[in-house]
């Protein structure tokens, strides 16, 4: 039996209203902290400031970006056997609550350590490499690495090892969830990746 058009429109309006309400629902930071403590703390530390260079610092990261990454780990668009297992049981609310709780955490600072490469890292981060069409990192991630919500993550103070691993993964195509970053990293050599990763660690 076909429903009258007026009923179909009413049903659609209710669905859209419910969807908008769900998207605007205030995150539960207490629940986010609890789930983070159960699922994420071993790798990312109690406050999201990982002390293990291979694992990213997540404190004060843009929540929209974190939610996007969690979705992509779950779907397999961003490939990681470890993270896929971690997020498998997370609900939409769990992801939202964790992301907004992390965004509320105070980040720790880092420091560049390779004095021989820091000038090269700064040059690439701030100005790119124009003759090879390598864009400046600052163009998307900001001069101080603050990023842009949803699209571009906050980078300042991130572990150099983690940043370098991600740039190498983009370059190799093993991380394929951002075509723009794949294009940038594809043009960079090992020294350039190391230099810019080390420079980013010292941004604040």
PDB file of C-alpha atoms in Angstrom:
ATOM      1  CA  UNK A   1       0.000   0.000   0.000  1.00  0.00           C
ATOM      2  CA  UNK A   2       1.368   3.396  -0.965  1.00  0.00           C
ATOM      3  CA  UNK A   3       1.448   6.111   1.667  1.00  0.00           C
ATOM      4  CA  UNK A   4       0.043   9.540   0.730  1.00  0.00           C
ATOM      5  CA  UNK A   5       2.684  12.060  -0.226  1.00  0.00           C
ATOM      6  CA  UNK A   6       1.828  14.162   2.807  1.00  0.00           C
ATOM      7  CA  UNK A   7       2.596  11.244   5.141  1.00  0.00           C
ATOM      8  CA  UNK A   8       5.838  10.490   3.332  1.00  0.00           C
ATOM      9  CA  UNK A   9       6.896  14.126   3.690  1.00  0.00           C
ATOM     10  CA  UNK A  10       5.981  14.115   7.359  1.00  0.00           C
ATOM     11  CA  UNK A  11       7.988  10.936   7.942  1.00  0.00           C
ATOM     12  CA  UNK A  12      10.974  12.409   6.136  1.00  0.00           C
ATOM     13  CA  UNK A  13      10.736  15.555   8.238  1.00  0.00           C
ATOM     14  CA  UNK A  14      10.691  13.521  11.445  1.00  0.00           C
ATOM     15  CA  UNK A  15      13.726  11.523  10.282  1.00  0.00           C
ATOM     16  CA  UNK A  16      15.632  14.682   9.406  1.00  0.00           C
ATOM     17  CA  UNK A  17      14.700  16.243  12.731  1.00  0.00           C
ATOM     18  CA  UNK A  18      15.906  13.166  14.610  1.00  0.00           C
ATOM     19  CA  UNK A  19      19.152  13.116  12.615  1.00  0.00           C
ATOM     20  CA  UNK A  20      19.795  16.802  13.321  1.00  0.00           C
ATOM     21  CA  UNK A  21      19.088  16.261  17.006  1.00  0.00           C
ATOM     22  CA  UNK A  22      21.503  13.314  17.120  1.00  0.00           C
ATOM     23  CA  UNK A  23      24.235  15.336  15.452  1.00  0.00           C
ATOM     24  CA  UNK A  24      23.761  18.286  17.806  1.00  0.00           C
ATOM     25  CA  UNK A  25      23.508  16.141  20.953  1.00  0.00           C
ATOM     26  CA  UNK A  26      25.972  17.301  23.560  1.00  0.00           C
ATOM     27  CA  UNK A  27      28.816  14.798  24.035  1.00  0.00           C
ATOM     28  CA  UNK A  28      29.097  13.080  27.404  1.00  0.00           C
ATOM     29  CA  UNK A  29      32.667  13.791  28.474  1.00  0.00           C
ATOM     30  CA  UNK A  30      32.429  11.535  31.540  1.00  0.00           C
ATOM     31  CA  UNK A  31      31.444   8.602  29.357  1.00  0.00           C
ATOM     32  CA  UNK A  32      34.179   9.536  26.899  1.00  0.00           C
ATOM     33  CA  UNK A  33      36.755   9.430  29.694  1.00  0.00           C
ATOM     34  CA  UNK A  34      35.436   6.075  30.910  1.00  0.00           C
ATOM     35  CA  UNK A  35      35.521   4.403  27.491  1.00  0.00           C
ATOM     36  CA  UNK A  36      38.914   5.920  26.722  1.00  0.00           C
ATOM     37  CA  UNK A  37      40.204   4.455  29.983  1.00  0.00           C
ATOM     38  CA  UNK A  38      38.931   1.026  29.026  1.00  0.00           C
ATOM     39  CA  UNK A  39      39.964   0.945  25.365  1.00  0.00           C
ATOM     40  CA  UNK A  40      42.633   3.529  24.560  1.00  0.00           C
ATOM     41  CA  UNK A  41      44.705   4.288  27.630  1.00  0.00           C
ATOM     42  CA  UNK A  42      47.318   1.547  27.177  1.00  0.00           C
ATOM     43  CA  UNK A  43      48.632   3.124  23.967  1.00  0.00           C
ATOM     44  CA  UNK A  44      47.690   6.791  24.323  1.00  0.00           C
ATOM     45  CA  UNK A  45      48.204   7.405  28.082  1.00  0.00           C
ATOM     46  CA  UNK A  46      45.656   8.493  30.675  1.00  0.00           C
ATOM     47  CA  UNK A  47      45.311  12.053  29.347  1.00  0.00           C
ATOM     48  CA  UNK A  48      45.830  11.350  25.645  1.00  0.00           C
ATOM     49  CA  UNK A  49      49.452  12.487  25.711  1.00  0.00           C
ATOM     50  CA  UNK A  50      51.161   9.301  24.583  1.00  0.00           C
ATOM     51  CA  UNK A  51      54.695   8.886  25.879  1.00  0.00           C
ATOM     52  CA  UNK A  52      55.476   6.212  23.280  1.00  0.00           C
ATOM     53  CA  UNK A  53      56.909   7.829  20.127  1.00  0.00           C
ATOM     54  CA  UNK A  54      55.227   5.290  17.842  1.00  0.00           C
ATOM     55  CA  UNK A  55      51.763   6.176  19.200  1.00  0.00           C
ATOM     56  CA  UNK A  56      50.257   9.600  18.522  1.00  0.00           C
ATOM     57  CA  UNK A  57      49.446  12.231  21.079  1.00  0.00           C
ATOM     58  CA  UNK A  58      45.683  12.780  20.867  1.00  0.00           C
ATOM     59  CA  UNK A  59      45.115  15.383  23.580  1.00  0.00           C
ATOM     60  CA  UNK A  60      43.549  18.621  22.293  1.00  0.00           C
ATOM     61  CA  UNK A  61      43.077  17.173  18.810  1.00  0.00           C
ATOM     62  CA  UNK A  62      40.090  18.433  16.802  1.00  0.00           C
ATOM     63  CA  UNK A  63      37.147  16.160  17.700  1.00  0.00           C
ATOM     64  CA  UNK A  64      35.762  16.172  14.167  1.00  0.00           C
ATOM     65  CA  UNK A  65      39.077  14.871  12.858  1.00  0.00           C
ATOM     66  CA  UNK A  66      39.249  12.165  15.538  1.00  0.00           C
ATOM     67  CA  UNK A  67      35.714  11.001  14.785  1.00  0.00           C
ATOM     68  CA  UNK A  68      36.548  10.799  11.079  1.00  0.00           C
ATOM     69  CA  UNK A  69      39.665   8.702  11.781  1.00  0.00           C
ATOM     70  CA  UNK A  70      37.792   6.359  14.132  1.00  0.00           C
ATOM     71  CA  UNK A  71      35.140   5.785  11.461  1.00  0.00           C
ATOM     72  CA  UNK A  72      37.805   5.080   8.872  1.00  0.00           C
ATOM     73  CA  UNK A  73      39.660   2.638  11.116  1.00  0.00           C
ATOM     74  CA  UNK A  74      36.354   0.845  11.702  1.00  0.00           C
ATOM     75  CA  UNK A  75      35.455   0.702   8.004  1.00  0.00           C
ATOM     76  CA  UNK A  76      38.980  -0.246   6.929  1.00  0.00           C
ATOM     77  CA  UNK A  77      39.452   2.901   4.826  1.00  0.00           C
ATOM     78  CA  UNK A  78      42.402   3.640   7.102  1.00  0.00           C
ATOM     79  CA  UNK A  79      44.231   0.366   7.497  1.00  0.00           C
ATOM     80  CA  UNK A  80      45.431  -0.691  10.945  1.00  0.00           C
ATOM     81  CA  UNK A  81      44.825  -4.145  12.347  1.00  0.00           C
ATOM     82  CA  UNK A  82      45.401  -2.860  15.886  1.00  0.00           C
ATOM     83  CA  UNK A  83      43.076   0.130  15.614  1.00  0.00           C
ATOM     84  CA  UNK A  84      40.392  -1.783  13.737  1.00  0.00           C
ATOM     85  CA  UNK A  85      40.228  -4.207  16.632  1.00  0.00           C
ATOM     86  CA  UNK A  86      40.119  -1.375  19.155  1.00  0.00           C
ATOM     87  CA  UNK A  87      37.244   0.482  17.500  1.00  0.00           C
ATOM     88  CA  UNK A  88      35.199  -2.532  16.437  1.00  0.00           C
ATOM     89  CA  UNK A  89      32.868  -2.380  19.433  1.00  0.00           C
ATOM     90  CA  UNK A  90      32.668   1.419  19.686  1.00  0.00           C
ATOM     91  CA  UNK A  91      29.273   2.974  19.013  1.00  0.00           C
ATOM     92  CA  UNK A  92      28.693   6.321  17.338  1.00  0.00           C
ATOM     93  CA  UNK A  93      28.158   7.874  20.766  1.00  0.00           C
ATOM     94  CA  UNK A  94      31.355   6.267  22.090  1.00  0.00           C
ATOM     95  CA  UNK A  95      33.399   7.789  19.262  1.00  0.00           C
ATOM     96  CA  UNK A  96      31.854  11.207  19.747  1.00  0.00           C
ATOM     97  CA  UNK A  97      32.277  11.133  23.522  1.00  0.00           C
ATOM     98  CA  UNK A  98      35.915  10.008  23.326  1.00  0.00           C
ATOM     99  CA  UNK A  99      36.775  12.578  20.656  1.00  0.00           C
ATOM    100  CA  UNK A 100      35.307  15.504  22.561  1.00  0.00           C
ATOM    101  CA  UNK A 101      36.860  14.351  25.832  1.00  0.00           C
ATOM    102  CA  UNK A 102      40.276  14.196  24.159  1.00  0.00           C
ATOM    103  CA  UNK A 103      39.774  17.638  22.655  1.00  0.00           C
ATOM    104  CA  UNK A 104      39.288  18.941  26.183  1.00  0.00           C
ATOM    105  CA  UNK A 105      42.628  17.571  27.433  1.00  0.00           C
ATOM    106  CA  UNK A 106      45.685  19.777  27.800  1.00  0.00           C
ATOM    107  CA  UNK A 107      48.441  18.838  25.323  1.00  0.00           C
ATOM    108  CA  UNK A 108      52.054  18.358  26.261  1.00  0.00           C
ATOM    109  CA  UNK A 109      54.767  20.107  24.282  1.00  0.00           C
ATOM    110  CA  UNK A 110      57.562  18.459  22.338  1.00  0.00           C
ATOM    111  CA  UNK A 111      60.895  19.544  20.919  1.00  0.00           C
ATOM    112  CA  UNK A 112      62.883  19.213  17.732  1.00  0.00           C
ATOM    113  CA  UNK A 113      66.022  17.161  18.393  1.00  0.00           C
ATOM    114  CA  UNK A 114      67.968  17.123  15.127  1.00  0.00           C
ATOM    115  CA  UNK A 115      69.769  20.472  14.966  1.00  0.00           C
ATOM    116  CA  UNK A 116      71.269  19.601  11.586  1.00  0.00           C
ATOM    117  CA  UNK A 117      67.844  19.230   9.982  1.00  0.00           C
ATOM    118  CA  UNK A 118      65.730  21.772  11.824  1.00  0.00           C
ATOM    119  CA  UNK A 119      66.285  24.539   9.260  1.00  0.00           C
ATOM    120  CA  UNK A 120      65.316  22.200   6.427  1.00  0.00           C
ATOM    121  CA  UNK A 121      62.222  21.119   8.365  1.00  0.00           C
ATOM    122  CA  UNK A 122      61.206  24.707   9.003  1.00  0.00           C
ATOM    123  CA  UNK A 123      61.710  25.638   5.352  1.00  0.00           C
ATOM    124  CA  UNK A 124      59.493  22.778   4.164  1.00  0.00           C
ATOM    125  CA  UNK A 125      56.846  23.332   6.810  1.00  0.00           C
ATOM    126  CA  UNK A 126      56.570  27.076   6.204  1.00  0.00           C
ATOM    127  CA  UNK A 127      57.355  27.385   2.517  1.00  0.00           C
ATOM    128  CA  UNK A 128      57.174  23.950   0.943  1.00  0.00           C
ATOM    129  CA  UNK A 129      59.468  23.095  -1.958  1.00  0.00           C
ATOM    130  CA  UNK A 130      58.054  25.160  -4.846  1.00  0.00           C
ATOM    131  CA  UNK A 131      60.269  23.778  -7.599  1.00  0.00           C
ATOM    132  CA  UNK A 132      58.913  20.272  -6.895  1.00  0.00           C
ATOM    133  CA  UNK A 133      55.337  21.374  -6.247  1.00  0.00           C
ATOM    134  CA  UNK A 134      55.486  20.365  -2.578  1.00  0.00           C
ATOM    135  CA  UNK A 135      53.003  22.510  -0.690  1.00  0.00           C
ATOM    136  CA  UNK A 136      53.866  24.194   2.603  1.00  0.00           C
ATOM    137  CA  UNK A 137      52.516  22.237   5.570  1.00  0.00           C
ATOM    138  CA  UNK A 138      51.545  25.524   7.222  1.00  0.00           C
ATOM    139  CA  UNK A 139      49.042  26.179   4.452  1.00  0.00           C
ATOM    140  CA  UNK A 140      46.725  23.510   5.855  1.00  0.00           C
ATOM    141  CA  UNK A 141      48.021  22.868   9.367  1.00  0.00           C
ATOM    142  CA  UNK A 142      48.686  26.478  10.334  1.00  0.00           C
ATOM    143  CA  UNK A 143      51.936  28.281  11.159  1.00  0.00           C
ATOM    144  CA  UNK A 144      51.948  26.839  14.688  1.00  0.00           C
ATOM    145  CA  UNK A 145      50.521  23.435  13.765  1.00  0.00           C
ATOM    146  CA  UNK A 146      47.034  24.134  15.110  1.00  0.00           C
ATOM    147  CA  UNK A 147      45.304  22.583  12.093  1.00  0.00           C
ATOM    148  CA  UNK A 148      41.747  23.151  10.872  1.00  0.00           C
ATOM    149  CA  UNK A 149      38.826  21.260  12.461  1.00  0.00           C
ATOM    150  CA  UNK A 150      37.508  18.209  10.551  1.00  0.00           C
ATOM    151  CA  UNK A 151      39.942  18.412   7.649  1.00  0.00           C
ATOM    152  CA  UNK A 152      43.436  19.019   8.955  1.00  0.00           C
ATOM    153  CA  UNK A 153      44.703  17.694  12.300  1.00  0.00           C
ATOM    154  CA  UNK A 154      46.549  19.601  14.949  1.00  0.00           C
ATOM    155  CA  UNK A 155      50.253  18.677  14.590  1.00  0.00           C
ATOM    156  CA  UNK A 156      52.125  20.783  17.132  1.00  0.00           C
ATOM    157  CA  UNK A 157      54.172  18.725  19.592  1.00  0.00           C
ATOM    158  CA  UNK A 158      53.409  15.428  17.855  1.00  0.00           C
ATOM    159  CA  UNK A 159      56.023  12.691  18.163  1.00  0.00           C
ATOM    160  CA  UNK A 160      58.453  12.903  15.242  1.00  0.00           C
ATOM    161  CA  UNK A 161      58.508   9.120  14.914  1.00  0.00           C
ATOM    162  CA  UNK A 162      54.734   8.952  14.528  1.00  0.00           C
ATOM    163  CA  UNK A 163      54.616  11.817  12.005  1.00  0.00           C
ATOM    164  CA  UNK A 164      57.424  10.269   9.989  1.00  0.00           C
ATOM    165  CA  UNK A 165      55.681   6.887   9.964  1.00  0.00           C
ATOM    166  CA  UNK A 166      52.468   8.463   8.665  1.00  0.00           C
ATOM    167  CA  UNK A 167      54.255  10.439   5.947  1.00  0.00           C
ATOM    168  CA  UNK A 168      56.045   7.286   4.831  1.00  0.00           C
ATOM    169  CA  UNK A 169      52.737   5.406   4.811  1.00  0.00           C
ATOM    170  CA  UNK A 170      51.124   8.127   2.688  1.00  0.00           C
ATOM    171  CA  UNK A 171      54.106   8.002   0.334  1.00  0.00           C
ATOM    172  CA  UNK A 172      53.949   4.216   0.013  1.00  0.00           C
ATOM    173  CA  UNK A 173      50.176   4.198  -0.382  1.00  0.00           C
ATOM    174  CA  UNK A 174      49.656   2.001   2.687  1.00  0.00           C
ATOM    175  CA  UNK A 175      47.710   4.856   4.257  1.00  0.00           C
ATOM    176  CA  UNK A 176      45.218   5.865   1.629  1.00  0.00           C
ATOM    177  CA  UNK A 177      42.552   7.866   3.436  1.00  0.00           C
ATOM    178  CA  UNK A 178      43.773  11.289   2.304  1.00  0.00           C
ATOM    179  CA  UNK A 179      44.573  11.826  -1.365  1.00  0.00           C
ATOM    180  CA  UNK A 180      46.051  15.279  -0.749  1.00  0.00           C
ATOM    181  CA  UNK A 181      48.576  13.957   1.766  1.00  0.00           C
ATOM    182  CA  UNK A 182      49.437  11.028  -0.474  1.00  0.00           C
ATOM    183  CA  UNK A 183      50.241  13.497  -3.251  1.00  0.00           C
ATOM    184  CA  UNK A 184      52.449  15.640  -1.021  1.00  0.00           C
ATOM    185  CA  UNK A 185      54.327  12.759   0.588  1.00  0.00           C
ATOM    186  CA  UNK A 186      54.919  11.067  -2.772  1.00  0.00           C
ATOM    187  CA  UNK A 187      57.260  13.909  -3.730  1.00  0.00           C
ATOM    188  CA  UNK A 188      59.289  13.920  -0.508  1.00  0.00           C
ATOM    189  CA  UNK A 189      62.513  12.024   0.119  1.00  0.00           C
ATOM    190  CA  UNK A 190      63.558  10.337   3.370  1.00  0.00           C
ATOM    191  CA  UNK A 191      65.595  13.301   4.600  1.00  0.00           C
ATOM    192  CA  UNK A 192      62.770  15.760   3.981  1.00  0.00           C
ATOM    193  CA  UNK A 193      60.263  13.582   5.803  1.00  0.00           C
ATOM    194  CA  UNK A 194      62.615  13.226   8.748  1.00  0.00           C
ATOM    195  CA  UNK A 195      63.354  16.953   8.841  1.00  0.00           C
ATOM    196  CA  UNK A 196      59.748  18.153   8.735  1.00  0.00           C
ATOM    197  CA  UNK A 197      58.644  15.516  11.253  1.00  0.00           C
ATOM    198  CA  UNK A 198      61.291  16.657  13.701  1.00  0.00           C
ATOM    199  CA  UNK A 199      60.391  20.310  13.182  1.00  0.00           C
ATOM    200  CA  UNK A 200      56.687  19.585  13.826  1.00  0.00           C
ATOM    201  CA  UNK A 201      57.580  17.971  17.163  1.00  0.00           C
ATOM    202  CA  UNK A 202      58.872  21.335  18.359  1.00  0.00           C
ATOM    203  CA  UNK A 203      55.926  23.459  17.221  1.00  0.00           C
ATOM    204  CA  UNK A 204      53.873  25.104  19.957  1.00  0.00           C
TER     205      UNK A 204
END
